[in-house]
CSV table of C-alpha atoms in Angstrom, one decimal:
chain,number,residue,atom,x,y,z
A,1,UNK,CA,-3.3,-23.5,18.5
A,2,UNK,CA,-4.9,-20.6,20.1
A,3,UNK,CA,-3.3,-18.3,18.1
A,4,UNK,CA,-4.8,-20.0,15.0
A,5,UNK,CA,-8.6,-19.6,16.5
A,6,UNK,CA,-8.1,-16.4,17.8
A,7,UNK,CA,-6.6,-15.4,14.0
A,8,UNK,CA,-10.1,-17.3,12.6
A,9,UNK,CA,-12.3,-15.0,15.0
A,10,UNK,CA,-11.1,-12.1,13.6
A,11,UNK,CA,-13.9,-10.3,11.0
A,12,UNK,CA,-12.9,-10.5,7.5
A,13,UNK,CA,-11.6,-6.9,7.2
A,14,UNK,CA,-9.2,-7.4,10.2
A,15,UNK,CA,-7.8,-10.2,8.6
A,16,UNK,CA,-7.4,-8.4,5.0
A,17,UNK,CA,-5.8,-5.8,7.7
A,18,UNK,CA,-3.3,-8.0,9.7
A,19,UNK,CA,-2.2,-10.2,7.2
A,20,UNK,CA,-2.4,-8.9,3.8
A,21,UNK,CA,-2.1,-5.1,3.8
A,22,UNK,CA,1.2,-4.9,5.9
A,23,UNK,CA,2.9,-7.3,3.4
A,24,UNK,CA,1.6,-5.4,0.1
A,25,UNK,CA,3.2,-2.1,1.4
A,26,UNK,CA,6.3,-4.0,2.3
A,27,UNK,CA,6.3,-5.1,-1.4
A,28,UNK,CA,5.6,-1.4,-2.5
A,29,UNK,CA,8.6,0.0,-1.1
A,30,UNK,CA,10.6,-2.9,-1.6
A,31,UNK,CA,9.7,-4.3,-5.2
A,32,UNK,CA,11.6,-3.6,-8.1
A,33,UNK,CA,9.7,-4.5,-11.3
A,34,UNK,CA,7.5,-0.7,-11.9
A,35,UNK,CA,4.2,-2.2,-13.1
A,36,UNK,CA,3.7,-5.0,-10.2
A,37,UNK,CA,4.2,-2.2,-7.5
A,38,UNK,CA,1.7,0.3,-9.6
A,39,UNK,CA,-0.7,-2.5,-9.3
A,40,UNK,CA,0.3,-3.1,-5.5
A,41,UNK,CA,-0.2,0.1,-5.0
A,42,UNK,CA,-4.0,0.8,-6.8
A,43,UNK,CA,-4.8,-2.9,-5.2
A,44,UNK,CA,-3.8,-0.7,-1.5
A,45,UNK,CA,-5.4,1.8,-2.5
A,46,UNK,CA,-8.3,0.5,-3.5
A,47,UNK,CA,-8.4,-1.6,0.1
A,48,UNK,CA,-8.0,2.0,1.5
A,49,UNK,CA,-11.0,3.1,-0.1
A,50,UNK,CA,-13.5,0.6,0.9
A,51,UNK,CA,-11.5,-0.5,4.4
A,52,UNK,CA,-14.5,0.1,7.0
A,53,UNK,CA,-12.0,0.5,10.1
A,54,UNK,CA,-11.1,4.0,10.6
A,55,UNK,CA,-7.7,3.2,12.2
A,56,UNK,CA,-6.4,0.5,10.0
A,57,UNK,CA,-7.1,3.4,7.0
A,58,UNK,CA,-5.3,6.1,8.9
A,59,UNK,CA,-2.4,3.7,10.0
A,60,UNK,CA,-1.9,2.7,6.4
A,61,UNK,CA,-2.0,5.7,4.9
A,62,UNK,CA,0.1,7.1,7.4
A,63,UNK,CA,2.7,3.9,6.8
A,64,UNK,CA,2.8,4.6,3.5
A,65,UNK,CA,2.9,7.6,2.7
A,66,UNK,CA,6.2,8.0,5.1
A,67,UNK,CA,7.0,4.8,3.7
A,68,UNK,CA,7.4,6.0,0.0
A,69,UNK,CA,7.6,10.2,0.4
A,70,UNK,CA,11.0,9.4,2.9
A,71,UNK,CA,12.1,6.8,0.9
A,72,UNK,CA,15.8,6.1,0.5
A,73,UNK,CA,15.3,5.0,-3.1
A,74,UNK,CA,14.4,7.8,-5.3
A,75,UNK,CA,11.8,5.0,-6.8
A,76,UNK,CA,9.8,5.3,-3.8
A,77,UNK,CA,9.6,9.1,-3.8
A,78,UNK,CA,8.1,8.5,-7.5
A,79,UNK,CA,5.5,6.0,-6.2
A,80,UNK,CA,4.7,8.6,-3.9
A,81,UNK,CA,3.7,11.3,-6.6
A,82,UNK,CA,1.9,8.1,-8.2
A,83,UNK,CA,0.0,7.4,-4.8
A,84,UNK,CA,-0.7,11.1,-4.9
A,85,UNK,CA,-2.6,10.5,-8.4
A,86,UNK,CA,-4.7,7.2,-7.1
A,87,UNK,CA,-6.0,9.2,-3.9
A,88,UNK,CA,-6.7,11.9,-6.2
A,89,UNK,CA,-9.1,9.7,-8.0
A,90,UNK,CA,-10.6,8.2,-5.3
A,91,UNK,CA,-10.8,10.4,-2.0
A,92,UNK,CA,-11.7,13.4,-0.6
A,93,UNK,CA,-10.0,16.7,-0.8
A,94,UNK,CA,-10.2,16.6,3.4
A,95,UNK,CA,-8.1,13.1,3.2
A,96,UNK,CA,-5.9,14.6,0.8
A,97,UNK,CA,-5.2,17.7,2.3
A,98,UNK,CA,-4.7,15.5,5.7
A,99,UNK,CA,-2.2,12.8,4.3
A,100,UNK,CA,-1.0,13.9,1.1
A,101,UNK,CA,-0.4,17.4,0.7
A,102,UNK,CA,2.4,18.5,2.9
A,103,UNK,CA,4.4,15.4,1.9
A,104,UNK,CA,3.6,15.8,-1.9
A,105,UNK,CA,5.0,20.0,-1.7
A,106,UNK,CA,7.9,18.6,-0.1
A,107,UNK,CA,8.9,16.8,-2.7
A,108,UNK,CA,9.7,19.7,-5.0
A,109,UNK,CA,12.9,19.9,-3.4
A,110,UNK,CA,13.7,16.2,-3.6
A,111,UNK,CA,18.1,15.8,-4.3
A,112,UNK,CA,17.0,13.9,-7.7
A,113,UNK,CA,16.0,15.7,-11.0
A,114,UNK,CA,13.3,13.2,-11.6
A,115,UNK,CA,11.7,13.6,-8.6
A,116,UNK,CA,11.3,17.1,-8.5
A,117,UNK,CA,10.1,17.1,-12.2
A,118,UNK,CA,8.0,14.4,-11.5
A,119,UNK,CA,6.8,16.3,-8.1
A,120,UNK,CA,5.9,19.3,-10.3
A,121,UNK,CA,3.3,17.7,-12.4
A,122,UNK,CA,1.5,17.5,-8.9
A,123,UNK,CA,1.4,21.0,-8.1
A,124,UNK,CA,-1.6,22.7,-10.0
A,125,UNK,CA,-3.4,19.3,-8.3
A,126,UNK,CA,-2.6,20.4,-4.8
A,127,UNK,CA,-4.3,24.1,-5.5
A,128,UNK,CA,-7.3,22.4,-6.8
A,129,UNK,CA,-7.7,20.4,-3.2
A,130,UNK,CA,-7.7,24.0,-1.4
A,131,UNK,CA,-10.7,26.4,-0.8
A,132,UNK,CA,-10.6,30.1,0.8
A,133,UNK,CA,-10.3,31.0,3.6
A,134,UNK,CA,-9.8,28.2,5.6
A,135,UNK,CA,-6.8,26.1,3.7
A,136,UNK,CA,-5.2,30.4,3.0
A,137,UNK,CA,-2.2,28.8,5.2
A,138,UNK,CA,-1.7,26.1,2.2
A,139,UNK,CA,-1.9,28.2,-0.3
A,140,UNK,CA,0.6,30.8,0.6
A,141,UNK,CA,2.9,27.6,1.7
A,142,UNK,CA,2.6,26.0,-2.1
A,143,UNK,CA,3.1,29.5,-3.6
A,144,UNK,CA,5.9,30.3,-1.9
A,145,UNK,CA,7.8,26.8,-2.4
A,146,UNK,CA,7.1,26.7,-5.5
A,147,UNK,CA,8.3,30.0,-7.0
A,148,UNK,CA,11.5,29.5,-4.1
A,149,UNK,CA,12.0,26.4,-6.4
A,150,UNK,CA,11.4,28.6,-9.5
A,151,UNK,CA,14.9,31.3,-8.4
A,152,UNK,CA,17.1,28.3,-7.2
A,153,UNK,CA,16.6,25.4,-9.5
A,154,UNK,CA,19.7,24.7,-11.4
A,155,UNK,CA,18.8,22.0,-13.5
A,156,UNK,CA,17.4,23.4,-16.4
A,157,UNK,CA,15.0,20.8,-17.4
A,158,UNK,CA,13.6,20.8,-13.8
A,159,UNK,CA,13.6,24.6,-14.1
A,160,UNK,CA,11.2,24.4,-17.7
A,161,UNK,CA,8.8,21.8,-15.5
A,162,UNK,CA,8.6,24.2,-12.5
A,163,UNK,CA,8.0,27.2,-15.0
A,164,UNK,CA,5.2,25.1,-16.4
A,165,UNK,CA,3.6,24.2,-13.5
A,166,UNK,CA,3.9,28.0,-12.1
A,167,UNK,CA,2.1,29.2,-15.3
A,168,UNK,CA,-0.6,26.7,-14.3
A,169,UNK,CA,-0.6,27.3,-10.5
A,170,UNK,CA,-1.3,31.2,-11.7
A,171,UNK,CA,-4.4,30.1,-14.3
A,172,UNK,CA,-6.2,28.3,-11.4
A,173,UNK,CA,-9.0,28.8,-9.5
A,174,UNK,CA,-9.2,28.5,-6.0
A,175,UNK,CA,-13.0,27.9,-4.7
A,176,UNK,CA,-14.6,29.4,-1.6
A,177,UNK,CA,-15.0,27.8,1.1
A,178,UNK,CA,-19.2,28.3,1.1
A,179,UNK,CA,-19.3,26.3,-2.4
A,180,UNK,CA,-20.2,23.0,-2.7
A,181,UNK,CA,-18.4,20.7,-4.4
A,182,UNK,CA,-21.2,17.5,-4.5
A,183,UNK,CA,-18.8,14.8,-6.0
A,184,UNK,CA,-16.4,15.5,-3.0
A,185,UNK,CA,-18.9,15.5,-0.8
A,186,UNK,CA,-19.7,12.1,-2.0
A,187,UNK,CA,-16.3,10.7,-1.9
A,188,UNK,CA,-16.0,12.3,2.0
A,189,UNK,CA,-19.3,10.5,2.5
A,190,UNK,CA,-17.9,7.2,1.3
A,191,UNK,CA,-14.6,6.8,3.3
């Protein structure tokens, strides 16, 4: 019984926390049926957005994110690059760049075709989270994984999506660091 009235004292937003948020990225990784986990995953995402606790955002994100970008199933691995999308939309470049980036460049060498064509779609998004000088280090890591993927892809309809997403890496612009970008500001002011 004192479990029950400790679990009552908790604030609303724990309790969304501790009980429902664990489960719905349990059911993420786990479901099978593609449009009940996309709408498990913009319903987490959404909590993500508007969570108030600092923590319980950075340990979900953090959950999945490994959860789906290490995922046995190559299914996860596509959630991921769906994830990637949804944060996209509704977070900052900083929270992006912090959670998102590194796992979403990795996946250009995923073992399955899908994946990495899937994964390359992604890649002109990542270069439009990154300003100069500060994320240089990014940059030059994108570049080089991507045209390393470019001379050692095999597959050739993987190959066709990398050379696509090359020609659109090389088109884009990367900002300076001094300019301000007000609707990201807004979204970093939000979180």
């Amino acid at each position: 019984s004192s479990g029950i009235n400790a679990e009552w004292s908790l604030r609303p937003g724990e309790q969304i926390y501790q009980n429902f948020a664990g489960h719905l990225v349990k059911q993420i990784e786990s479901n099978v049926v593609l449009p009940v986990k996309r709408a498990m995953l913009q319903t987490l995402v959404k909590y993500l957005h508007n969570c108030k606790y600092q923590q319980h955002r950075h340990d979900l994100i953090t959950q999945i994110v490994k959860g789906l970008s290490k995922g046995k199933k190559y299914s996860q691995r596509l959630m991921f690059v769906e994830l990637c999308y949804l944060v996209l939309e509704r977070f900052s470049k900083k929270f992006f760049k912090e959670y998102c980036f590194t796992p979403a460049l990795l996946l250009i060498n995923d073992p399955i075709p899908c994946v990495r064509i899937k994964s390359c779609s992604l890649l002109p998004h990542l270069k439009s989270q990154l300003k100069m000088p500060s994320n240089r280090p990014m940059l030059q890591q994108l570049e080089a994984s991507s045209r390393r993927s470019l001379m050692s892809e095999r597959n050739k309809d993987v190959l066709t999506h990398i050379q696509l997403a090359v020609i659109e890496l090389d088109k884009g612009d990367v900002r300076l660091d001094s300019e301000t970008d007000i609707e990201d500001k807004k979204r970093e002011e939000e979180q």
